[in-house]
mmCIF file of C-alpha atoms in Angstrom:
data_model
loop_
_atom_site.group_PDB
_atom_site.id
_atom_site.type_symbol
_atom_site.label_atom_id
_atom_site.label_comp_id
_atom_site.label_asym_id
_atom_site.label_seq_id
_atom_site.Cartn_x
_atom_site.Cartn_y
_atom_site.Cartn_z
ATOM 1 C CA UNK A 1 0.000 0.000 0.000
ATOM 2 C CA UNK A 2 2.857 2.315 -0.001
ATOM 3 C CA UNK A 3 3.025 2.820 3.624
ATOM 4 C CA UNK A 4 6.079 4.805 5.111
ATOM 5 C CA UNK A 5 6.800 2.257 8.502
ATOM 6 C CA UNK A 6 7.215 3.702 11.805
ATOM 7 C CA UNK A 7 6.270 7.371 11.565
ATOM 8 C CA UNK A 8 2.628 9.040 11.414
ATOM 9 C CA UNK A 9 2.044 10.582 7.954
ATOM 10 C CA UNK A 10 -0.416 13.500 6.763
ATOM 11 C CA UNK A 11 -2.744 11.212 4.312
ATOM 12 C CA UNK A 12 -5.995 13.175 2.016
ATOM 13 C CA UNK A 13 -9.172 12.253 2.075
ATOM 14 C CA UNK A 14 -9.189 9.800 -0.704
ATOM 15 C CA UNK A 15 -6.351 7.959 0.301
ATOM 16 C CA UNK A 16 -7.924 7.676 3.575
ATOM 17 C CA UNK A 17 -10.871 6.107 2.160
ATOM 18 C CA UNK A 18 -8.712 3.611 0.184
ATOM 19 C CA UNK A 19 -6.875 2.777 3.210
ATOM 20 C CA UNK A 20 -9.949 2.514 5.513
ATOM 21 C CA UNK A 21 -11.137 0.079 3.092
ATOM 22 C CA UNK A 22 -8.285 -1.907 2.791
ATOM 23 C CA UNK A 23 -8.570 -2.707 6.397
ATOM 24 C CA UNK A 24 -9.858 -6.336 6.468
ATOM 25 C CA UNK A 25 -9.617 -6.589 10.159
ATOM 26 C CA UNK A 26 -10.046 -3.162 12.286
ATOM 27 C CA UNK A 27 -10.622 -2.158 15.556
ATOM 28 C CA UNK A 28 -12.167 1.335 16.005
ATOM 29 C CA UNK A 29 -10.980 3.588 18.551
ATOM 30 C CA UNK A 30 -11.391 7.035 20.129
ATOM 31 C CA UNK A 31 -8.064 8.461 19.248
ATOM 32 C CA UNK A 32 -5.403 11.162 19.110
ATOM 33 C CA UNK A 33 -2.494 11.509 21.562
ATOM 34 C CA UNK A 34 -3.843 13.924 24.290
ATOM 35 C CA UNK A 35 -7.278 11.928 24.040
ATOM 36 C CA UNK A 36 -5.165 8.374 24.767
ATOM 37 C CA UNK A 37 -3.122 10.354 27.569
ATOM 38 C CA UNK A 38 -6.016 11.737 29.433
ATOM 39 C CA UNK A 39 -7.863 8.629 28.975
ATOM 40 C CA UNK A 40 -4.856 7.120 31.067
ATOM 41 C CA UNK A 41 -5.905 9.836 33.382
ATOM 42 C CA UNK A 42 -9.534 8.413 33.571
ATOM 43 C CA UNK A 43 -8.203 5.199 34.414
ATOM 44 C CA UNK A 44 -6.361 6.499 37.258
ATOM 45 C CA UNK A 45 -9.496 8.321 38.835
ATOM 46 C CA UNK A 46 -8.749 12.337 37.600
ATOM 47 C CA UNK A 47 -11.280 14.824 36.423
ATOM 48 C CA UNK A 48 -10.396 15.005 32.938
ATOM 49 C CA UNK A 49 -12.292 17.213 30.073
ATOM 50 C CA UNK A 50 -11.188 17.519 26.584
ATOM 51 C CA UNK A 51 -11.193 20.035 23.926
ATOM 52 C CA UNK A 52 -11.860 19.436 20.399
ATOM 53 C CA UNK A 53 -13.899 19.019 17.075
ATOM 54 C CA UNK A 54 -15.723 16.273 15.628
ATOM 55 C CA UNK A 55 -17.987 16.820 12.940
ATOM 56 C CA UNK A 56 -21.932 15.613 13.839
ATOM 57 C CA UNK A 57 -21.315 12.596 11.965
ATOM 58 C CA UNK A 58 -21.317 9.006 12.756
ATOM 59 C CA UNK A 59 -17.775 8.840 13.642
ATOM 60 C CA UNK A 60 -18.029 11.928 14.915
ATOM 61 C CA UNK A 61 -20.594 11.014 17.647
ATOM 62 C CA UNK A 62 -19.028 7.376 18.159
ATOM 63 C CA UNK A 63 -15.894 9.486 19.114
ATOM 64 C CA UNK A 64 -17.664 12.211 21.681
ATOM 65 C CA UNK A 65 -19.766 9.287 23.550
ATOM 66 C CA UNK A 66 -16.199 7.169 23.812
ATOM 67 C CA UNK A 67 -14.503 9.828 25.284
ATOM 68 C CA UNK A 68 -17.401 10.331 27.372
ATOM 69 C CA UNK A 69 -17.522 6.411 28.294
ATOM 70 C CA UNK A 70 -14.108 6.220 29.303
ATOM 71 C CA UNK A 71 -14.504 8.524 31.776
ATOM 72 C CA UNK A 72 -13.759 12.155 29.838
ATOM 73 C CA UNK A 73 -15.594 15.322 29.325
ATOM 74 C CA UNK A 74 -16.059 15.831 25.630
ATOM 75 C CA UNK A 75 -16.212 19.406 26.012
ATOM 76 C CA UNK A 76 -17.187 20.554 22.605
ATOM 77 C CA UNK A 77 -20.561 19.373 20.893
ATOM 78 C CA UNK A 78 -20.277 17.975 17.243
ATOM 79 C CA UNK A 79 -20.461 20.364 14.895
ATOM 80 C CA UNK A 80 -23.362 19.693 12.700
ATOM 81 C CA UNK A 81 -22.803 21.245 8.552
ATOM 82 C CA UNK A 82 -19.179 21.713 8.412
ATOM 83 C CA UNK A 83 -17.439 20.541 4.957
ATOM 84 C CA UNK A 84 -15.065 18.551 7.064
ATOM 85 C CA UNK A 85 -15.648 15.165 8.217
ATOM 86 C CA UNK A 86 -14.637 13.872 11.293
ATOM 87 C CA UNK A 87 -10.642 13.632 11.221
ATOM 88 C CA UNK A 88 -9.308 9.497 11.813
ATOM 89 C CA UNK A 89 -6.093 8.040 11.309
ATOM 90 C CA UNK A 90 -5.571 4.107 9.826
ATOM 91 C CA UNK A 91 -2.980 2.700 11.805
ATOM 92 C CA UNK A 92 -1.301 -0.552 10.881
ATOM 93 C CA UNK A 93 0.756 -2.530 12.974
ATOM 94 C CA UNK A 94 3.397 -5.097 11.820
ATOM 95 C CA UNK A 95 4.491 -8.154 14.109
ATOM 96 C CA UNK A 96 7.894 -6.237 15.107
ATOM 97 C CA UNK A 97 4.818 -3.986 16.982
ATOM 98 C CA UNK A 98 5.618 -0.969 14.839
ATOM 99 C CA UNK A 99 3.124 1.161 14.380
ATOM 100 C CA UNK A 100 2.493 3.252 10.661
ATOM 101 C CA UNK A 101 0.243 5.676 11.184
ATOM 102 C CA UNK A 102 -1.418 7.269 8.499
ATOM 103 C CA UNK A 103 -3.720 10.493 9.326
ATOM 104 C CA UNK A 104 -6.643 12.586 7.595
ATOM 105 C CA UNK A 105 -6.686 15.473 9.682
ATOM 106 C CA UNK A 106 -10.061 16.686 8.814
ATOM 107 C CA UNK A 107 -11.985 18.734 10.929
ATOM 108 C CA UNK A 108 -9.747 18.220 13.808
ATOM 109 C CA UNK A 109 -7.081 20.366 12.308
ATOM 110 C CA UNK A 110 -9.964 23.775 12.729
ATOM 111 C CA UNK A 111 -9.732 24.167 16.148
ATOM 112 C CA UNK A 112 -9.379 27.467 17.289
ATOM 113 C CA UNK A 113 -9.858 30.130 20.138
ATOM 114 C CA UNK A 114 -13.469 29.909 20.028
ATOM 115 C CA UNK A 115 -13.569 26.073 20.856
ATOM 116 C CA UNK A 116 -12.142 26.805 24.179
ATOM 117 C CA UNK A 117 -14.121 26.764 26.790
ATOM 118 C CA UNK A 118 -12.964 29.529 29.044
ATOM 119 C CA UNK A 119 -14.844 28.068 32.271
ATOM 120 C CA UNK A 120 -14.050 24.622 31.966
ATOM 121 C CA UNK A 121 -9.837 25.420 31.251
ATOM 122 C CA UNK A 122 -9.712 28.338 34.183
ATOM 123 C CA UNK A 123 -11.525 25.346 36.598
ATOM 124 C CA UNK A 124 -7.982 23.217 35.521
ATOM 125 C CA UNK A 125 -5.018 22.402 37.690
ATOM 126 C CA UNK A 126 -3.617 21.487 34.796
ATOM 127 C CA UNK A 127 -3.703 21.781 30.739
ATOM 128 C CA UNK A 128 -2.177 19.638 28.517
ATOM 129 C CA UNK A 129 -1.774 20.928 25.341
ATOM 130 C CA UNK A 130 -0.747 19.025 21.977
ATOM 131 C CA UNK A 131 1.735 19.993 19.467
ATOM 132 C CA UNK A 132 0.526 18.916 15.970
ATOM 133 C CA UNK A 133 -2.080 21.361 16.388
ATOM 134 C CA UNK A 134 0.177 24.196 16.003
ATOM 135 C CA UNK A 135 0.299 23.652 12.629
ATOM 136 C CA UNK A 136 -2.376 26.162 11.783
ATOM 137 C CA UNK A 137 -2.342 30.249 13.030
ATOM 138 C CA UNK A 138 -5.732 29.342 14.595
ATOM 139 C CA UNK A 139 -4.360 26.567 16.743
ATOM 140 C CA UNK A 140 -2.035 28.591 18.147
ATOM 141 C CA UNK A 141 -4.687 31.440 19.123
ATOM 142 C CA UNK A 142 -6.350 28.299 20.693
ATOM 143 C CA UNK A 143 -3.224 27.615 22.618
ATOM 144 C CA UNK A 144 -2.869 31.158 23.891
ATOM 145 C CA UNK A 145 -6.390 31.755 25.205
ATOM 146 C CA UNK A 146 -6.092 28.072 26.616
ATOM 147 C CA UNK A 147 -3.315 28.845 28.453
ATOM 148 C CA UNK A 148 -4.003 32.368 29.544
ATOM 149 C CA UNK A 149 -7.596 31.285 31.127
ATOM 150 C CA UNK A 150 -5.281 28.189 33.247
ATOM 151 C CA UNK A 151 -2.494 30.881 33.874
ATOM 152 C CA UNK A 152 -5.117 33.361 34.957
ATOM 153 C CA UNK A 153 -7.133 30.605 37.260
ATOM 154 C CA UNK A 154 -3.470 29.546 38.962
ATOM 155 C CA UNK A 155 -3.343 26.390 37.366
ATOM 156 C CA UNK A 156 -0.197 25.044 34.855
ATOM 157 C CA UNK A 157 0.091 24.500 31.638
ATOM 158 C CA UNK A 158 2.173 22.142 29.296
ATOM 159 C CA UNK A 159 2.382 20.894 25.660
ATOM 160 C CA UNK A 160 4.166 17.885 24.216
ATOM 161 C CA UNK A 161 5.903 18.686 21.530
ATOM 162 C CA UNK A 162 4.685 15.863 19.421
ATOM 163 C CA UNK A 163 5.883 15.291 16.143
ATOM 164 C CA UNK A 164 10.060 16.412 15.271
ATOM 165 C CA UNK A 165 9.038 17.921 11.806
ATOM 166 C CA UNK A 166 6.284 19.560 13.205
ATOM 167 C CA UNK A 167 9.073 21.499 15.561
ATOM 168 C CA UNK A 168 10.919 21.874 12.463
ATOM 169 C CA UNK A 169 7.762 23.916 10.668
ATOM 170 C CA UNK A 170 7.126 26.061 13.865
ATOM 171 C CA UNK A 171 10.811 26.178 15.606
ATOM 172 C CA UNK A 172 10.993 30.225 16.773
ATOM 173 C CA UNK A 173 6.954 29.920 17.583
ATOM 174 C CA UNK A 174 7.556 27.054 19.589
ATOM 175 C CA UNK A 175 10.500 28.407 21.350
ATOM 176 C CA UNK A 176 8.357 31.387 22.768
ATOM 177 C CA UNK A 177 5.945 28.906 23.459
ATOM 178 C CA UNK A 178 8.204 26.852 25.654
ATOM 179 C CA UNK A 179 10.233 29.846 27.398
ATOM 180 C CA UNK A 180 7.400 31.857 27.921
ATOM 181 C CA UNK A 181 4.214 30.409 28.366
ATOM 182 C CA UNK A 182 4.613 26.597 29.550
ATOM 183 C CA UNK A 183 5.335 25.017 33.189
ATOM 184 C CA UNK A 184 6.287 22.178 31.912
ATOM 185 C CA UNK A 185 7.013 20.410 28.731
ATOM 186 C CA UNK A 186 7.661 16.418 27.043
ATOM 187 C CA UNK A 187 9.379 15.617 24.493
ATOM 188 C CA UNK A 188 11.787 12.863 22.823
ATOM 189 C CA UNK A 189 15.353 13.121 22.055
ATOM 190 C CA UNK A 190 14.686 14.238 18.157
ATOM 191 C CA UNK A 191 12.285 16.594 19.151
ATOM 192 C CA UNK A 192 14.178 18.227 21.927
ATOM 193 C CA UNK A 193 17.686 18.660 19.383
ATOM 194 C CA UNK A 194 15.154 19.813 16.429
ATOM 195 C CA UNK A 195 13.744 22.343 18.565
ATOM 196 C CA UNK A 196 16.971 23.661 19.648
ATOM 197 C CA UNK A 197 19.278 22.826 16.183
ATOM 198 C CA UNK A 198 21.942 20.836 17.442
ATOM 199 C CA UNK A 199 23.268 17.079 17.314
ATOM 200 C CA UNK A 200 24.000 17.284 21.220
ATOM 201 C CA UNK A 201 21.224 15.671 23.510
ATOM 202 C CA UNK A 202 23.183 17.346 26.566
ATOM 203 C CA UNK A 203 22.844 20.406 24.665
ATOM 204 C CA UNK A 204 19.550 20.703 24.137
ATOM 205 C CA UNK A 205 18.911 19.823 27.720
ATOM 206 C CA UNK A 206 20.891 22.656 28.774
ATOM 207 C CA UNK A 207 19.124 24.938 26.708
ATOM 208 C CA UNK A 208 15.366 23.676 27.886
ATOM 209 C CA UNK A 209 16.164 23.830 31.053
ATOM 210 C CA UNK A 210 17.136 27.638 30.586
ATOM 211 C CA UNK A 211 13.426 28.030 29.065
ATOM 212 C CA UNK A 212 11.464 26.154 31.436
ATOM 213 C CA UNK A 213 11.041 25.400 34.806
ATOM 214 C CA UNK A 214 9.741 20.657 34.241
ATOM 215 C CA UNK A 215 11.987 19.015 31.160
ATOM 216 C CA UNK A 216 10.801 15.040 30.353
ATOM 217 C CA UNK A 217 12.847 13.755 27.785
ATOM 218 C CA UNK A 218 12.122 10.602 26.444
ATOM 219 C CA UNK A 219 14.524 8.173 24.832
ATOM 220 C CA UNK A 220 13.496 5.237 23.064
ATOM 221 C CA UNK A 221 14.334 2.590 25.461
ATOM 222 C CA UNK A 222 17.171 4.612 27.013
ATOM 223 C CA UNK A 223 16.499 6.074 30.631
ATOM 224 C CA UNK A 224 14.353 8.890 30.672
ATOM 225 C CA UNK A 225 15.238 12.087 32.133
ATOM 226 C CA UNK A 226 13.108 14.292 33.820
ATOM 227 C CA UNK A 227 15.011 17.903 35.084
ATOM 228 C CA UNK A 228 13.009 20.838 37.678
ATOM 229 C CA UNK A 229 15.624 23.273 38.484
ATOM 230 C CA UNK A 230 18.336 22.077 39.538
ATOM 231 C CA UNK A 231 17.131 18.673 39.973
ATOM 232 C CA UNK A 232 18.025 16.330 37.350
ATOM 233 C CA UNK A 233 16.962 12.272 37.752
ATOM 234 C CA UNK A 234 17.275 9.602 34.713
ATOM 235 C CA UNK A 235 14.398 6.840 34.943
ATOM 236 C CA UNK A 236 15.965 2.960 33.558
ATOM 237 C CA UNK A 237 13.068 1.636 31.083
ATOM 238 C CA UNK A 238 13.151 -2.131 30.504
ATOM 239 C CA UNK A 239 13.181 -2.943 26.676
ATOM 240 C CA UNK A 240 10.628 -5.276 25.563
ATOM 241 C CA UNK A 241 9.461 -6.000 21.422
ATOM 242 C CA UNK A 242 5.992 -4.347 21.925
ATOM 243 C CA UNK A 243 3.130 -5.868 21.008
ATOM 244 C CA UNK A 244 1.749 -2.447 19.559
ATOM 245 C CA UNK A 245 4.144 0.482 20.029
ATOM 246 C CA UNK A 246 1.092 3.244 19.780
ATOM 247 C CA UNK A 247 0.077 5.555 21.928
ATOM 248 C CA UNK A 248 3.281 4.516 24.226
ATOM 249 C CA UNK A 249 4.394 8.200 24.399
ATOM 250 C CA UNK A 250 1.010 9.269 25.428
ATOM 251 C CA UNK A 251 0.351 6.629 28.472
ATOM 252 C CA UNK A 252 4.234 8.062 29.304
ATOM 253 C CA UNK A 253 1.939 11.487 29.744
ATOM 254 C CA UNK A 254 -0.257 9.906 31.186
ATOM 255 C CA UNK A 255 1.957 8.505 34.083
ATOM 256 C CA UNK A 256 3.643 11.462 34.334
ATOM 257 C CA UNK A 257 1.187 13.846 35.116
ATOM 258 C CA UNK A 258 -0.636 11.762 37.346
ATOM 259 C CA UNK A 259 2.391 11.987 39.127
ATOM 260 C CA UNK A 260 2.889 15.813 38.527
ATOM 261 C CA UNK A 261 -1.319 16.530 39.517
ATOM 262 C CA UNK A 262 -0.668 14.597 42.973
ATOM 263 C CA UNK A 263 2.699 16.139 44.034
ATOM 264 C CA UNK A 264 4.854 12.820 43.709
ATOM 265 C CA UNK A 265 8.827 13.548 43.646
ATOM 266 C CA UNK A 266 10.886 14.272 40.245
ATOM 267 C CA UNK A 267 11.802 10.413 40.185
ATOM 268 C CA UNK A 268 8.271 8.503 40.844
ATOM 269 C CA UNK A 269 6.616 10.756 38.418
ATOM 270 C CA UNK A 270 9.279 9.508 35.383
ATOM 271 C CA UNK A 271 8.832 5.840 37.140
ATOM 272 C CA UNK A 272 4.963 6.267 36.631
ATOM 273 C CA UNK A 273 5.129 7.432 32.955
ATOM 274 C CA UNK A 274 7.621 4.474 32.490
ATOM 275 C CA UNK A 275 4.843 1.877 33.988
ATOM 276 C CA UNK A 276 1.674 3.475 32.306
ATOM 277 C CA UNK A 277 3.365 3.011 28.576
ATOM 278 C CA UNK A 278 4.995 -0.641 29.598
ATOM 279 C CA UNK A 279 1.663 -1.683 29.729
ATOM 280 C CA UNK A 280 0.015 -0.130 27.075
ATOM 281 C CA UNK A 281 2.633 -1.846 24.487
ATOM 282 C CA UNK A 282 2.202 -5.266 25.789
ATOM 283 C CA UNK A 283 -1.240 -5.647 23.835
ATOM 284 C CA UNK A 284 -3.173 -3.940 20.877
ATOM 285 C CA UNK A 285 -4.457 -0.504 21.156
ATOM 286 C CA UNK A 286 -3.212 3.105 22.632
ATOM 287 C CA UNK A 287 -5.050 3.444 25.883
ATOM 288 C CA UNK A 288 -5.022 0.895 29.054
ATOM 289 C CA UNK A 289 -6.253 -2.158 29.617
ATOM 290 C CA UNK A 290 -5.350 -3.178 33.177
ATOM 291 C CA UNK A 291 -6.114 -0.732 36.480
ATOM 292 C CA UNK A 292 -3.312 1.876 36.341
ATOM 293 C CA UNK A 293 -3.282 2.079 39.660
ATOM 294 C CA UNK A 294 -3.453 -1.260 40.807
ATOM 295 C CA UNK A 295 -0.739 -1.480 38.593
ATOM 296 C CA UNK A 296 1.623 1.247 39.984
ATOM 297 C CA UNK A 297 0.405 -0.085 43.510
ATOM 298 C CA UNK A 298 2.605 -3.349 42.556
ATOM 299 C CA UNK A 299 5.616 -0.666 41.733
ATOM 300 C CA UNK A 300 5.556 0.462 45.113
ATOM 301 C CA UNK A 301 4.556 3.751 43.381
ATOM 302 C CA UNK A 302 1.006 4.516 45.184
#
């Protein structure tokens, strides 16, 4: 099918179609990497909403009542008339447990400042904001009034930075964004020396760590580190072959800010993000399966 293996690729809506169809054997899923993370969140007992557009179609309404059934608020109604159907993204996983990931962005890609909720953000302790969507000037006015109404209401705000070619597109914008506006911020290894142009890991620690106050830096199966301040801790990850390597950076966020929300040191908050995506690559599918906590409980991390 022409499929590039191992990254997430921008796909229109025809070859979406073709691929959807192509799909003898599916399984259908409320998606998206903030959605999987904070549906981590559900399954460790916090007070999650969401922002974010579906079109008043039926995937559009299977998506805001799953949200809503594991445990989220889907905090924006479907929008009924728009041109754009509800975004989805085919993703096909070979027995190494790669995952290819191929994405219509559809109406997803429109959301802007007046999809924010200004009530429901200000009420936050914390916002979680996700990169891709910085792609377009009216995600980033999104962003900004998101984070102002938190900011404003005393809570925190943070963004993963999601995609390394997406930092590429959006470096200065998401410099500003990083040193100016954000508590805390994740990232991988690629993403952190793209944002910062250089070839040096340590370097582009050093330089985050100038810009914000909470680095995570994830590694591909190398420890992760996680720096406040001065505080710097590196969190061992055992390798496994997954089973189905999606959605294990967002179960990572998922750990981790359950830890971050409930005040747990530098070191058990990396060790929780390390646990959460452990399990959610030992079977099909980007969000949990077993009882998160229960499951950190047997850590010694709760």
């Amino acid at each position: 099918m022409g499929i590039e293996k191992g990254i997430m690729q921008l796909v229109e809506k025809t070859r979406a179609e073709t691929l959807y169809a192509a799909m003898e054997a599916r399984a259908q899923i409320a998606g998206g990497s903030v959605a999987n993370t904070l549906a981590g969140l559900g399954n460790l007992g916090l007070d999650t909403g969401f922002v974010g557009r579906v079109r008043d179609d039926a995937l559009g309404r299977f998506y805001a009542a799953e949200m809503e059934a594991d445990g989220t608020r889907f905090l924006n109604p479907p929008v009924a008339g728009d041109p754009l159907p509800t975004s989805r993204s085919m993703i096909f996983v070979t027995p190494d447990g790669e995952r290819s990931m191929n994405t219509y962005l559809g109406i997803s890609a429109e959301v802007g400042e007046a999809d924010v909720p200004q009530g429901d953000v200000a009420a936050a302790r914390v916002l979680f904001l996700e990169g891709y969507l910085y792609d377009k000037p009216q995600g980033k006015r999104a962003f900004q009034a998101a984070t102002r109404a938190c900011h404003a209401a005393g809570g925190r705000a943070g963004i993963a930075l999601s995609d390394p070619f997406c930092v590429d597109r959006h470096r200065d914008d998401f410099r500003a964004l990083v040193r100016d506006e954000m508590d805390y911020v994740i990232g991988n290894q690629q993403e952190w020396m793209s944002l910062y142009q250089t070839a040096d890991l340590e370097n582009a620690l050093a330089h985050a760590r100038a810009d914000c106050e909470m680095v995570v830096c994830t590694r591909s199966g190398d420890p992760v580190v996680l720096i406040r301040g001065d505080e710097r801790v590196a969190v061992p990850v055992r390798k496994v072959v997954p089973v189905d390597a999606t959605g294990a950076g967002d179960q990572f966020a998922a750990g981790f800010l359950y830890g971050y929300v409930t005040g747990a040191p530098l070191e058990r908050c990396g060790r929780m993000g390390v646990a959460a995506a452990a399990e959610v690559i030992g079977h099909m599918g980007a969000r949990p399966e077993a009882d998160l906590k229960a499951l950190f409980a047997g850590h010694g991390l709760i």
